[in-house]
Coordinates of C-alpha atoms in Angstrom, one line a residue:
M24 CA 128.3 35.7 236.9
T25 CA 125.4 34.5 239.2
N26 CA 123.0 35.5 236.2
I27 CA 124.8 33.5 233.9
L28 CA 124.7 30.6 236.1
R29 CA 121.0 30.9 236.8
A30 CA 120.2 31.0 233.1
T31 CA 122.4 28.0 232.8
A32 CA 120.7 26.2 235.4
R33 CA 117.2 26.9 234.5
R34 CA 118.4 25.8 230.8
V35 CA 120.0 22.5 232.2
A36 CA 116.6 22.2 234.5
L37 CA 114.3 22.4 231.1
M38 CA 116.4 19.7 229.0
R39 CA 116.3 17.3 232.1
A40 CA 112.5 17.4 232.1
A41 CA 112.6 17.2 228.1
E42 CA 114.9 14.1 228.6
A43 CA 112.8 12.4 231.4
G44 CA 109.5 13.0 229.4
A45 CA 111.0 11.3 226.1
V46 CA 112.1 8.2 228.4
A47 CA 108.6 8.1 230.2
A48 CA 106.6 8.8 226.9
I49 CA 108.6 5.9 225.3
A50 CA 107.7 3.5 227.9
G51 CA 104.0 4.4 228.0
G52 CA 103.8 4.1 224.0
L53 CA 105.1 0.5 224.6
A54 CA 102.6 -0.5 226.8
A55 CA 100.0 1.2 225.0
A56 CA 100.9 -0.9 222.0
A57 CA 100.8 -3.9 223.9
L58 CA 97.3 -2.8 224.9
Q59 CA 96.0 -2.1 221.5
V60 CA 97.6 -5.7 220.4
A61 CA 95.7 -7.4 223.2
W62 CA 92.4 -5.5 222.5
T63 CA 92.7 -6.5 219.1
I64 CA 93.1 -10.2 219.5
A65 CA 90.8 -10.3 223.1
P66 CA 87.8 -11.3 221.1
R67 CA 88.9 -14.4 219.6
Y68 CA 91.9 -14.8 222.0
P69 CA 91.0 -13.9 225.7
L70 CA 93.5 -15.4 227.8
A71 CA 96.5 -14.5 225.4
A72 CA 95.4 -10.8 225.3
A73 CA 95.3 -11.0 229.1
G74 CA 98.6 -12.4 228.8
I75 CA 100.2 -9.6 226.5
C76 CA 98.4 -7.1 228.9
F77 CA 100.5 -9.0 231.6
L78 CA 104.0 -7.9 230.2
P79 CA 103.9 -4.3 230.8
L80 CA 102.6 -5.0 234.7
L81 CA 105.7 -7.9 234.8
A82 CA 108.3 -4.7 233.1
G83 CA 106.5 -2.3 236.0
V84 CA 107.7 -4.7 238.9
V85 CA 110.7 -5.4 237.7
V86 CA 111.5 -1.8 237.5
F87 CA 110.3 -1.4 241.2
A88 CA 112.4 -4.4 242.0
L89 CA 115.6 -3.5 240.4
P90 CA 115.8 0.2 239.6
G91 CA 119.8 0.1 239.5
R92 CA 119.5 -2.1 236.8
L93 CA 118.0 1.1 234.7
R94 CA 121.4 2.9 235.3
I95 CA 122.6 1.4 232.1
L96 CA 120.0 3.5 230.5
G97 CA 121.0 6.5 232.5
V98 CA 117.6 6.5 233.9
E99 CA 117.2 8.3 237.4
D100 CA 115.2 6.6 240.3
R101 CA 112.4 9.1 240.0
I102 CA 112.0 8.6 236.5
A103 CA 112.3 5.0 237.1
L104 CA 109.4 5.1 239.5
V105 CA 107.4 6.6 237.1
I106 CA 107.8 4.3 234.3
G107 CA 107.2 1.5 236.9
G108 CA 104.0 3.0 237.9
T109 CA 103.0 3.7 234.2
C110 CA 103.6 0.2 233.3
I111 CA 101.8 -1.3 236.3
G112 CA 98.8 0.7 235.7
I113 CA 98.5 0.3 232.2
G114 CA 99.0 -3.5 232.5
A115 CA 96.4 -3.8 235.0
A116 CA 93.9 -1.8 233.6
G117 CA 94.4 -3.6 230.2
I118 CA 93.6 -7.3 232.1
W119 CA 90.8 -5.9 233.9
A120 CA 89.4 -4.3 230.8
V121 CA 90.0 -7.6 228.7
Q122 CA 88.3 -9.7 231.7
A123 CA 85.1 -7.2 232.1
G124 CA 85.0 -6.7 228.2
W125 CA 85.2 -3.0 228.4
Y126 CA 87.9 -3.2 225.5
E127 CA 85.0 -2.7 223.3
H128 CA 84.0 0.4 224.4
V129 CA 87.5 2.4 224.0
S130 CA 88.8 3.4 220.9
K131 CA 92.2 1.9 220.3
A132 CA 93.5 5.1 218.7
L133 CA 92.5 7.2 222.2
V134 CA 94.8 4.6 223.9
A135 CA 98.0 5.8 222.5
V136 CA 97.1 9.2 221.8
T137 CA 96.4 9.4 225.7
L138 CA 98.8 7.3 227.6
M139 CA 101.9 8.6 225.6
P140 CA 101.3 12.3 226.2
V141 CA 100.2 11.4 229.6
A142 CA 103.3 9.3 230.6
G143 CA 105.7 11.8 229.0
L144 CA 104.1 14.8 231.0
A145 CA 104.3 12.6 234.4
G146 CA 108.1 12.0 233.9
A147 CA 108.9 15.7 232.7
V148 CA 106.9 17.0 236.0
V149 CA 108.6 14.6 238.3
R150 CA 111.8 15.3 237.1
A151 CA 111.0 19.4 237.0
L152 CA 110.1 19.1 241.0
R153 CA 113.9 18.3 241.3
P154 CA 115.4 21.7 240.7
V155 CA 119.1 22.3 239.1
R156 CA 121.3 24.6 241.3
P157 CA 123.6 27.0 240.2
T158 CA 126.7 24.9 241.5
D159 CA 125.6 21.6 239.7
A160 CA 125.1 24.0 236.3
A161 CA 128.9 25.5 236.8
I162 CA 130.0 21.7 237.3
L163 CA 128.2 20.8 234.1
R164 CA 129.7 23.8 232.2
D165 CA 133.2 23.1 233.3
L166 CA 132.7 19.2 232.3
H167 CA 131.3 20.6 228.8
Y168 CA 133.8 23.0 227.9
D169 CA 136.8 21.8 229.9
R170 CA 137.1 24.9 232.3
R171 CA 139.3 23.2 234.9
E172 CA 136.8 24.1 237.5
R173 CA 136.6 27.4 237.2
L174 CA 132.9 28.1 237.0
S175 CA 132.2 25.6 239.5
T176 CA 135.2 27.5 242.0
A177 CA 133.7 30.8 241.1
A178 CA 129.7 29.5 242.0
E179 CA 131.1 27.9 245.4
L180 CA 132.4 31.5 246.1
V181 CA 129.4 33.3 245.2
A182 CA 127.5 30.7 246.9
G183 CA 129.5 31.0 250.0
R184 CA 129.6 34.9 250.0
T185 CA 133.1 34.8 251.1
R186 CA 134.8 37.7 253.0
D187 CA 137.8 37.6 250.9
G188 CA 136.5 39.8 248.2
A189 CA 139.6 40.2 246.4
V190 CA 139.7 36.4 245.9
A191 CA 136.1 36.1 244.8
E192 CA 136.8 39.1 241.9
Y193 CA 140.0 37.2 240.9
V194 CA 138.2 33.8 240.6
C195 CA 135.1 35.4 238.8
S196 CA 137.1 37.4 236.5
Q197 CA 139.0 34.5 235.2
A198 CA 135.8 32.3 234.8
A199 CA 134.4 35.6 233.0
A200 CA 137.3 35.6 231.0
A201 CA 136.9 31.9 230.1
L202 CA 133.2 32.6 229.1
R203 CA 133.8 35.7 227.0
G204 CA 133.2 34.9 223.1
Q205 CA 131.6 31.8 224.0
S206 CA 128.1 31.0 223.3
D207 CA 125.8 29.2 225.7
A208 CA 124.2 27.2 222.7
I209 CA 127.3 25.9 221.6
R210 CA 126.8 22.7 223.2
P211 CA 123.1 22.4 224.6
P212 CA 123.1 19.9 227.9
W213 CA 121.4 17.0 226.1
R214 CA 123.1 14.1 227.4
R215 CA 120.5 11.5 225.3
T216 CA 122.0 10.5 221.8
G217 CA 119.7 10.9 218.9
T218 CA 118.6 7.2 219.7
T219 CA 116.3 8.5 222.2
A220 CA 114.5 10.5 219.8
A221 CA 114.3 7.9 217.0
L222 CA 113.1 5.6 219.6
L223 CA 110.4 7.7 220.6
V224 CA 109.4 8.3 216.9
L225 CA 109.3 5.0 216.1
V226 CA 107.2 4.1 219.1
A227 CA 104.6 6.7 218.3
V228 CA 104.9 5.2 214.4
L229 CA 103.8 2.0 216.0
C230 CA 101.1 3.0 217.8
V231 CA 99.7 4.7 214.8
V232 CA 100.2 1.4 212.8
L233 CA 98.2 -0.5 215.4
S234 CA 95.4 1.9 215.6
V235 CA 94.8 2.0 211.7
S236 CA 95.1 -1.5 211.5
A237 CA 92.5 -2.3 214.1
G238 CA 90.3 -0.3 212.3
L239 CA 90.7 -2.6 209.3
S240 CA 88.7 -5.4 208.1
S241 CA 90.5 -8.6 206.4
P242 CA 88.9 -9.8 203.2
A243 CA 87.5 -12.8 204.9
R244 CA 85.5 -10.7 207.4
L245 CA 84.3 -8.5 204.7
K246 CA 82.9 -11.7 202.6
A247 CA 81.4 -12.8 205.8
E248 CA 79.8 -9.7 206.4
A249 CA 78.5 -9.3 202.8
A250 CA 77.1 -12.8 203.2
V251 CA 75.6 -11.8 206.4
A252 CA 74.0 -8.5 204.6
V253 CA 72.3 -10.8 202.0
E254 CA 70.7 -13.1 204.4
M255 CA 69.2 -10.2 206.1
R256 CA 68.0 -9.5 203.2
K257 CA 66.2 -12.3 202.8
M258 CA 64.2 -12.3 206.0
S259 CA 60.8 -11.7 205.7
P260 CA 59.4 -9.5 208.6
S261 CA 57.8 -12.5 210.1
E262 CA 61.2 -14.4 210.3
Q263 CA 63.0 -11.1 211.8
D264 CA 60.4 -10.6 214.7
D265 CA 60.8 -14.5 215.3
L266 CA 64.9 -14.0 215.6
L267 CA 63.9 -10.8 217.7
A268 CA 62.2 -13.2 220.2
R269 CA 64.7 -15.7 220.1
L270 CA 67.3 -13.0 221.1
H271 CA 65.2 -11.5 223.9
K272 CA 64.2 -14.9 225.5
A273 CA 68.0 -15.8 225.5
R274 CA 69.0 -12.3 226.9
A275 CA 66.4 -12.8 229.9
R276 CA 67.8 -16.3 230.6
Q277 CA 71.5 -15.3 230.7
G278 CA 72.8 -14.3 234.0
A279 CA 76.2 -12.5 233.1
A280 CA 75.7 -8.9 232.3
T281 CA 78.2 -8.9 229.5
L282 CA 76.2 -11.9 227.5
Q283 CA 73.2 -9.9 228.2
Q284 CA 74.7 -6.6 226.8
K285 CA 76.2 -8.6 223.5
L286 CA 72.5 -9.8 223.0
T287 CA 71.0 -6.3 223.4
Q288 CA 73.5 -5.0 220.8
A289 CA 72.7 -8.2 218.3
E290 CA 69.1 -7.3 218.6
Q291 CA 69.7 -3.4 218.1
A292 CA 72.2 -4.6 215.3
L293 CA 69.5 -6.8 213.2
Q294 CA 66.7 -4.0 213.8
D295 CA 69.2 -1.3 212.2
G296 CA 70.7 -3.9 209.5
D297 CA 73.9 -3.4 210.5
A298 CA 75.7 -6.5 208.7
G299 CA 79.4 -5.8 210.1
K300 CA 78.0 -5.3 213.8
L301 CA 75.9 -8.3 213.6
T302 CA 78.9 -10.3 212.2
Q303 CA 81.5 -9.3 214.9
L304 CA 78.6 -10.0 217.5
I305 CA 77.8 -13.3 216.6
R306 CA 81.6 -14.6 216.4
A307 CA 81.8 -12.6 220.0
L308 CA 78.7 -15.1 221.2
I309 CA 80.2 -17.9 219.5
E310 CA 83.6 -17.4 221.7
A311 CA 81.5 -17.1 224.5
G312 CA 79.8 -20.3 224.5
V313 CA 76.4 -19.3 223.5
D314 CA 74.3 -21.8 221.3
V315 CA 74.5 -19.6 218.2
R316 CA 73.0 -22.1 216.2
A317 CA 69.6 -22.3 217.9
L318 CA 69.7 -18.7 217.9
F319 CA 70.2 -17.4 214.6
G320 CA 70.1 -20.6 212.9
K321 CA 72.3 -23.0 210.6
K322 CA 72.5 -20.5 207.4
M323 CA 73.4 -17.3 209.3
L324 CA 76.0 -19.2 211.8
E325 CA 77.8 -20.6 208.5
V326 CA 78.1 -17.2 206.8
A327 CA 79.2 -15.5 209.9
T328 CA 81.9 -17.7 210.4
G329 CA 83.2 -17.9 206.8
R330 CA 82.5 -21.5 206.2
G331 CA 79.3 -20.9 204.2
A332 CA 80.4 -18.3 201.6
K333 CA 82.7 -20.6 199.4
G334 CA 81.4 -18.9 196.1
G335 CA 82.2 -15.6 197.4
A336 CA 80.1 -12.6 198.0
P337 CA 77.8 -10.9 195.1
P338 CA 80.0 -8.6 193.2
E339 CA 77.8 -5.5 194.4
T340 CA 78.7 -6.4 198.1
Q341 CA 82.5 -6.9 197.8
T342 CA 83.5 -3.3 199.2
A343 CA 85.2 -2.4 202.0
T344 CA 82.1 -1.0 203.9
V345 CA 78.8 -3.0 203.0
A346 CA 75.5 -1.2 202.6
V347 CA 72.9 -3.1 204.4
K348 CA 69.5 -1.4 204.1
P349 CA 67.2 -1.6 207.5
V350 CA 64.7 -4.6 207.2
P351 CA 61.6 -2.7 206.5
A352 CA 59.0 -2.3 209.3
A353 CA 56.2 -5.1 209.2
P354 CA 52.6 -3.6 208.0
A355 CA 50.4 -3.3 210.8
P356 CA 48.6 -6.7 211.7
A357 CA 44.8 -7.1 210.8
Y358 CA 43.4 -7.1 214.5
V359 CA 40.8 -9.5 215.6
Y360 CA 39.4 -8.6 219.0
V361 CA 38.3 -11.0 221.5
Y362 CA 36.0 -10.8 224.8
H363 CA 36.6 -12.7 227.8
P364 CA 34.4 -11.9 230.8
A365 CA 36.9 -13.4 233.3
Y366 CA 39.5 -11.2 231.7
A367 CA 37.3 -8.3 232.3
R368 CA 36.6 -8.8 235.9
L369 CA 40.2 -9.1 236.5
L370 CA 41.0 -6.0 234.7
A371 CA 38.0 -4.4 237.0
A372 CA 39.4 -5.9 240.4
G373 CA 42.7 -4.1 239.9
A374 CA 41.1 -0.8 239.6
K375 CA 41.5 1.6 242.2
G376 CA 39.4 0.6 245.2
G377 CA 38.0 -2.6 243.8
T378 CA 37.8 -6.5 244.9
D379 CA 37.3 -9.5 243.4
S380 CA 33.6 -9.3 244.4
Q381 CA 33.0 -6.0 244.0
P382 CA 34.8 -4.2 241.1
A383 CA 35.4 -0.5 241.6
T384 CA 34.2 0.0 237.9
S385 CA 32.0 -1.3 235.3
V386 CA 34.6 -2.4 232.6
G387 CA 31.8 -3.3 230.2
N388 CA 33.5 -5.0 226.9
V389 CA 37.0 -5.5 227.3
L390 CA 38.3 -5.9 223.9
V391 CA 41.8 -7.7 223.7
P392 CA 43.9 -7.9 220.3
F393 CA 45.2 -10.8 218.5
D394 CA 47.7 -10.7 216.2
A395 CA 50.7 -12.6 214.4
A396 CA 52.7 -12.6 217.6
W397 CA 49.7 -14.4 219.6
D398 CA 51.7 -17.7 219.5
A399 CA 54.7 -16.6 220.9
A400 CA 53.0 -14.8 223.6
R401 CA 50.8 -17.9 224.5
I402 CA 54.1 -20.2 224.5
R403 CA 55.7 -17.7 226.8
A404 CA 52.6 -17.5 229.1
E405 CA 52.7 -21.4 229.1
N406 CA 56.3 -21.5 230.1
N407 CA 55.9 -19.1 232.8
L408 CA 52.9 -21.2 234.4
A409 CA 55.0 -24.4 234.1
R410 CA 57.7 -23.2 236.1
S411 CA 57.8 -24.5 239.7
R412 CA 58.7 -20.8 241.3
S413 CA 56.1 -19.0 239.0
K414 CA 55.1 -15.3 240.0
I415 CA 52.0 -15.5 238.8
P416 CA 49.2 -16.5 241.8
P417 CA 47.7 -20.2 241.3
Q418 CA 44.0 -18.9 241.2
Y419 CA 45.1 -16.9 237.6
H420 CA 46.7 -19.6 236.1
Q421 CA 43.5 -21.2 234.5
L422 CA 42.1 -17.9 233.9
I423 CA 45.0 -17.3 231.6
R424 CA 44.8 -20.5 229.8
D425 CA 41.2 -19.7 229.0
F426 CA 41.9 -16.3 227.8
F427 CA 44.7 -18.0 225.1
A428 CA 42.0 -20.5 224.3
E429 CA 39.4 -18.1 223.6
G430 CA 42.0 -15.9 221.5
D431 CA 42.8 -18.8 219.6
Q432 CA 39.2 -19.9 218.9
A433 CA 38.3 -16.5 217.7
G434 CA 41.6 -15.9 215.8
G435 CA 41.2 -19.2 213.8

């Protein structure tokens, strides 16, 4: 009799852990679905995304504040704490990711694949920590099979180790007679209906659909990416260099780390010829308030936002994936070397052990290369010298201007 009750208790504990894991997994899946929706619309509607992430957090607070309301669903207090903690944690992490921009680096499919099993495992473990006693198992079997408390009475006698052996033997024999011919697998102690399992499957399917749809591009976006690819092919090496210089300068002026990161990614996408990534970054920069027209030009802005491709993209580019060839590297420029004695003295003074009056070594004819990027370098130098807080010592300002003037004269 004792072995039967212990086996029943183990089975009941296992089923209760499975039930708790299923309920917690459903809660984690719904919270993960909210995160997937929020992170999908975050690049365009960040406030709405944060609001959607707030919904799981609010649900978790309600669970903590009103645990009695969950008795309708048959959720125990410990499982309610797991559900509430899961919702609050997922909601807070989602809001933080939207505000910090980290959602772009996290796979939406990974969110659902991770959060649902973790929440289910947490619920099962918490429920398993609460063991089922043999007397509880006996009461459950009496309720299932209408044994009129025969098993529970026998379990109490076994647990109490009564001194009246005859009474205990009689009660246990009656309980054994009631169990004779009955299989322990006739009615499993699963309290949940099929609705729980069906809801778990539906939530899993919802997360899968959201994960797949997040990776698909709309026809309008594909058309915009194709138009951006065409514009990238039209760029000459010098135009691409100018655009990279503007992006680099804009990144240096930005104080926000998120915008600096987006501009760096835009430079990399331009160098790699990744039209899809560049289109996404242009739209993100527009939402961030960056003057995209001054950086990329009017034409690129129109095609990236879909306002300049009315006739559609060329037939060869209207595919789900746009094959973009990287812009070929510019040929090696024809260098013109110029010599400036003051620049030579400056280099010599910077050598180890040297001073302005007595250089450490004789530099000789120091030749400085002049190429197509000379104008951009000269403009940057003038801008640095014009700043009131320039880090360049005043005694070198005229030297730098003379250096560029000599280079302009030699290059002309």
